[in-house]
Amino acid sequence: MANTPQAKKRIRRNARRTEVNGARVGRIRTFVKKAESALASGDKSAAESALKAMQPELARGVAKGVLHKNTAARKFSRLTKRLAALA
């Protein structure tokens, strides 16, 4: 159990940050899933627009610290490669 006032404050802050960061990660996952399903359907124009919408979300996740830079780069790279294979 937290004894010092600072430790109690950290517990409160961590709870708030966990909630916010969880929502951010969930939003990113939604965009990635939309892009993956558009690629799976084979519709090139829908896949392009889904990837265009996904990229800033990944970048925002990196900027906010909920995703590692290389993780975002890897996801975007793999999905872009799949889009190029549709052509």
JSON list of C-alpha atoms in Angstrom, two decimals:
[
{"chain": "A", "resi": 1, "resn": "MET", "atom": "CA", "xyz": [0.00, 0.00, 0.00]},
{"chain": "A", "resi": 2, "resn": "ALA", "atom": "CA", "xyz": [1.22, 3.50, -0.80]},
{"chain": "A", "resi": 3, "resn": "ASN", "atom": "CA", "xyz": [2.40, 5.44, 2.23]},
{"chain": "A", "resi": 4, "resn": "THR", "atom": "CA", "xyz": [3.71, 8.75, 0.96]},
{"chain": "A", "resi": 5, "resn": "PRO", "atom": "CA", "xyz": [1.51, 11.42, -0.63]},
{"chain": "A", "resi": 6, "resn": "GLN", "atom": "CA", "xyz": [3.61, 11.23, -3.80]},
{"chain": "A", "resi": 7, "resn": "ALA", "atom": "CA", "xyz": [3.07, 7.46, -4.06]},
{"chain": "A", "resi": 8, "resn": "LYS", "atom": "CA", "xyz": [-0.69, 7.95, -3.62]},
{"chain": "A", "resi": 9, "resn": "LYS", "atom": "CA", "xyz": [-0.65, 10.60, -6.34]},
{"chain": "A", "resi": 10, "resn": "ARG", "atom": "CA", "xyz": [1.26, 8.25, -8.68]},
{"chain": "A", "resi": 11, "resn": "ILE", "atom": "CA", "xyz": [-1.42, 5.58, -8.18]},
{"chain": "A", "resi": 12, "resn": "ARG", "atom": "CA", "xyz": [-4.16, 8.07, -9.12]},
{"chain": "A", "resi": 13, "resn": "ARG", "atom": "CA", "xyz": [-2.19, 9.33, -12.12]},
{"chain": "A", "resi": 14, "resn": "ASN", "atom": "CA", "xyz": [-1.33, 5.85, -13.34]},
{"chain": "A", "resi": 15, "resn": "ALA", "atom": "CA", "xyz": [-4.99, 4.84, -13.24]},
{"chain": "A", "resi": 16, "resn": "ARG", "atom": "CA", "xyz": [-5.95, 7.84, -15.38]},
{"chain": "A", "resi": 17, "resn": "ARG", "atom": "CA", "xyz": [-3.11, 7.30, -17.85]},
{"chain": "A", "resi": 18, "resn": "THR", "atom": "CA", "xyz": [-3.92, 3.59, -18.17]},
{"chain": "A", "resi": 19, "resn": "GLU", "atom": "CA", "xyz": [-7.48, 4.44, -19.14]},
{"chain": "A", "resi": 20, "resn": "VAL", "atom": "CA", "xyz": [-6.45, 7.07, -21.70]},
{"chain": "A", "resi": 21, "resn": "ASN", "atom": "CA", "xyz": [-3.67, 4.95, -23.19]},
{"chain": "A", "resi": 22, "resn": "GLY", "atom": "CA", "xyz": [-5.96, 1.92, -23.42]},
{"chain": "A", "resi": 23, "resn": "ALA", "atom": "CA", "xyz": [-8.44, 3.97, -25.42]},
{"chain": "A", "resi": 24, "resn": "ARG", "atom": "CA", "xyz": [-5.64, 5.15, -27.72]},
{"chain": "A", "resi": 25, "resn": "VAL", "atom": "CA", "xyz": [-4.37, 1.63, -28.35]},
{"chain": "A", "resi": 26, "resn": "GLY", "atom": "CA", "xyz": [-7.93, 0.43, -28.99]},
{"chain": "A", "resi": 27, "resn": "ARG", "atom": "CA", "xyz": [-8.47, 3.19, -31.53]},
{"chain": "A", "resi": 28, "resn": "ILE", "atom": "CA", "xyz": [-5.23, 2.27, -33.31]},
{"chain": "A", "resi": 29, "resn": "ARG", "atom": "CA", "xyz": [-6.23, -1.41, -33.38]},
{"chain": "A", "resi": 30, "resn": "THR", "atom": "CA", "xyz": [-9.57, -0.48, -34.96]},
{"chain": "A", "resi": 31, "resn": "PHE", "atom": "CA", "xyz": [-7.85, 1.42, -37.77]},
{"chain": "A", "resi": 32, "resn": "VAL", "atom": "CA", "xyz": [-5.39, -1.45, -38.35]},
{"chain": "A", "resi": 33, "resn": "LYS", "atom": "CA", "xyz": [-8.24, -3.99, -38.48]},
{"chain": "A", "resi": 34, "resn": "LYS", "atom": "CA", "xyz": [-10.15, -1.83, -40.98]},
{"chain": "A", "resi": 35, "resn": "ALA", "atom": "CA", "xyz": [-7.07, -1.71, -43.19]},
{"chain": "A", "resi": 36, "resn": "GLU", "atom": "CA", "xyz": [-6.53, -5.47, -42.90]},
{"chain": "A", "resi": 37, "resn": "SER", "atom": "CA", "xyz": [-10.14, -6.26, -43.76]},
{"chain": "A", "resi": 38, "resn": "ALA", "atom": "CA", "xyz": [-10.04, -3.89, -46.73]},
{"chain": "A", "resi": 39, "resn": "LEU", "atom": "CA", "xyz": [-6.91, -5.66, -47.97]},
{"chain": "A", "resi": 40, "resn": "ALA", "atom": "CA", "xyz": [-8.50, -9.07, -47.42]},
{"chain": "A", "resi": 41, "resn": "SER", "atom": "CA", "xyz": [-11.56, -8.05, -49.45]},
{"chain": "A", "resi": 42, "resn": "GLY", "atom": "CA", "xyz": [-9.30, -7.25, -52.41]},
{"chain": "A", "resi": 43, "resn": "ASP", "atom": "CA", "xyz": [-10.77, -3.78, -53.00]},
{"chain": "A", "resi": 44, "resn": "LYS", "atom": "CA", "xyz": [-7.71, -1.68, -53.85]},
{"chain": "A", "resi": 45, "resn": "SER", "atom": "CA", "xyz": [-9.30, 1.77, -53.49]},
{"chain": "A", "resi": 46, "resn": "ALA", "atom": "CA", "xyz": [-10.84, 0.92, -50.11]},
{"chain": "A", "resi": 47, "resn": "ALA", "atom": "CA", "xyz": [-7.54, -0.52, -48.94]},
{"chain": "A", "resi": 48, "resn": "GLU", "atom": "CA", "xyz": [-5.66, 2.62, -50.01]},
{"chain": "A", "resi": 49, "resn": "SER", "atom": "CA", "xyz": [-8.05, 4.90, -48.15]},
{"chain": "A", "resi": 50, "resn": "ALA", "atom": "CA", "xyz": [-7.95, 2.66, -45.05]},
{"chain": "A", "resi": 51, "resn": "LEU", "atom": "CA", "xyz": [-4.14, 2.74, -45.08]},
{"chain": "A", "resi": 52, "resn": "LYS", "atom": "CA", "xyz": [-4.18, 6.52, -45.50]},
{"chain": "A", "resi": 53, "resn": "ALA", "atom": "CA", "xyz": [-6.44, 6.81, -42.46]},
{"chain": "A", "resi": 54, "resn": "MET", "atom": "CA", "xyz": [-4.35, 4.34, -40.46]},
{"chain": "A", "resi": 55, "resn": "GLN", "atom": "CA", "xyz": [-0.95, 5.99, -40.93]},
{"chain": "A", "resi": 56, "resn": "PRO", "atom": "CA", "xyz": [-1.61, 9.17, -38.90]},
{"chain": "A", "resi": 57, "resn": "GLU", "atom": "CA", "xyz": [-3.18, 7.08, -36.13]},
{"chain": "A", "resi": 58, "resn": "LEU", "atom": "CA", "xyz": [-0.03, 4.97, -35.88]},
{"chain": "A", "resi": 59, "resn": "ALA", "atom": "CA", "xyz": [2.12, 8.11, -35.89]},
{"chain": "A", "resi": 60, "resn": "ARG", "atom": "CA", "xyz": [-0.02, 9.65, -33.16]},
{"chain": "A", "resi": 61, "resn": "GLY", "atom": "CA", "xyz": [0.36, 6.51, -31.07]},
{"chain": "A", "resi": 62, "resn": "VAL", "atom": "CA", "xyz": [4.13, 6.75, -31.40]},
{"chain": "A", "resi": 63, "resn": "ALA", "atom": "CA", "xyz": [4.10, 10.45, -30.51]},
{"chain": "A", "resi": 64, "resn": "LYS", "atom": "CA", "xyz": [1.97, 9.80, -27.41]},
{"chain": "A", "resi": 65, "resn": "GLY", "atom": "CA", "xyz": [4.19, 6.93, -26.32]},
{"chain": "A", "resi": 66, "resn": "VAL", "atom": "CA", "xyz": [1.70, 4.07, -26.50]},
{"chain": "A", "resi": 67, "resn": "LEU", "atom": "CA", "xyz": [3.43, 2.37, -29.46]},
{"chain": "A", "resi": 68, "resn": "HIS", "atom": "CA", "xyz": [7.08, 1.82, -30.20]},
{"chain": "A", "resi": 69, "resn": "LYS", "atom": "CA", "xyz": [8.33, 3.56, -33.34]},
{"chain": "A", "resi": 70, "resn": "ASN", "atom": "CA", "xyz": [9.50, 0.32, -34.93]},
{"chain": "A", "resi": 71, "resn": "THR", "atom": "CA", "xyz": [6.19, -1.41, -34.21]},
{"chain": "A", "resi": 72, "resn": "ALA", "atom": "CA", "xyz": [4.29, 1.27, -36.10]},
{"chain": "A", "resi": 73, "resn": "ALA", "atom": "CA", "xyz": [6.81, 1.19, -38.94]},
{"chain": "A", "resi": 74, "resn": "ARG", "atom": "CA", "xyz": [6.57, -2.60, -39.16]},
{"chain": "A", "resi": 75, "resn": "LYS", "atom": "CA", "xyz": [2.77, -2.60, -39.26]},
{"chain": "A", "resi": 76, "resn": "PHE", "atom": "CA", "xyz": [2.64, 0.09, -41.91]},
{"chain": "A", "resi": 77, "resn": "SER", "atom": "CA", "xyz": [5.36, -1.55, -43.98]},
{"chain": "A", "resi": 78, "resn": "ARG", "atom": "CA", "xyz": [3.68, -4.97, -43.99]},
{"chain": "A", "resi": 79, "resn": "LEU", "atom": "CA", "xyz": [0.28, -3.57, -44.89]},
{"chain": "A", "resi": 80, "resn": "THR", "atom": "CA", "xyz": [1.77, -1.38, -47.63]},
{"chain": "A", "resi": 81, "resn": "LYS", "atom": "CA", "xyz": [3.51, -4.43, -49.06]},
{"chain": "A", "resi": 82, "resn": "ARG", "atom": "CA", "xyz": [0.19, -6.28, -49.10]},
{"chain": "A", "resi": 83, "resn": "LEU", "atom": "CA", "xyz": [-1.44, -3.33, -50.88]},
{"chain": "A", "resi": 84, "resn": "ALA", "atom": "CA", "xyz": [1.26, -3.36, -53.54]},
{"chain": "A", "resi": 85, "resn": "ALA", "atom": "CA", "xyz": [0.66, -7.08, -54.07]},
{"chain": "A", "resi": 86, "resn": "LEU", "atom": "CA", "xyz": [-3.02, -6.37, -54.87]},
{"chain": "A", "resi": 87, "resn": "ALA", "atom": "CA", "xyz": [-2.07, -4.47, -58.02]}
]
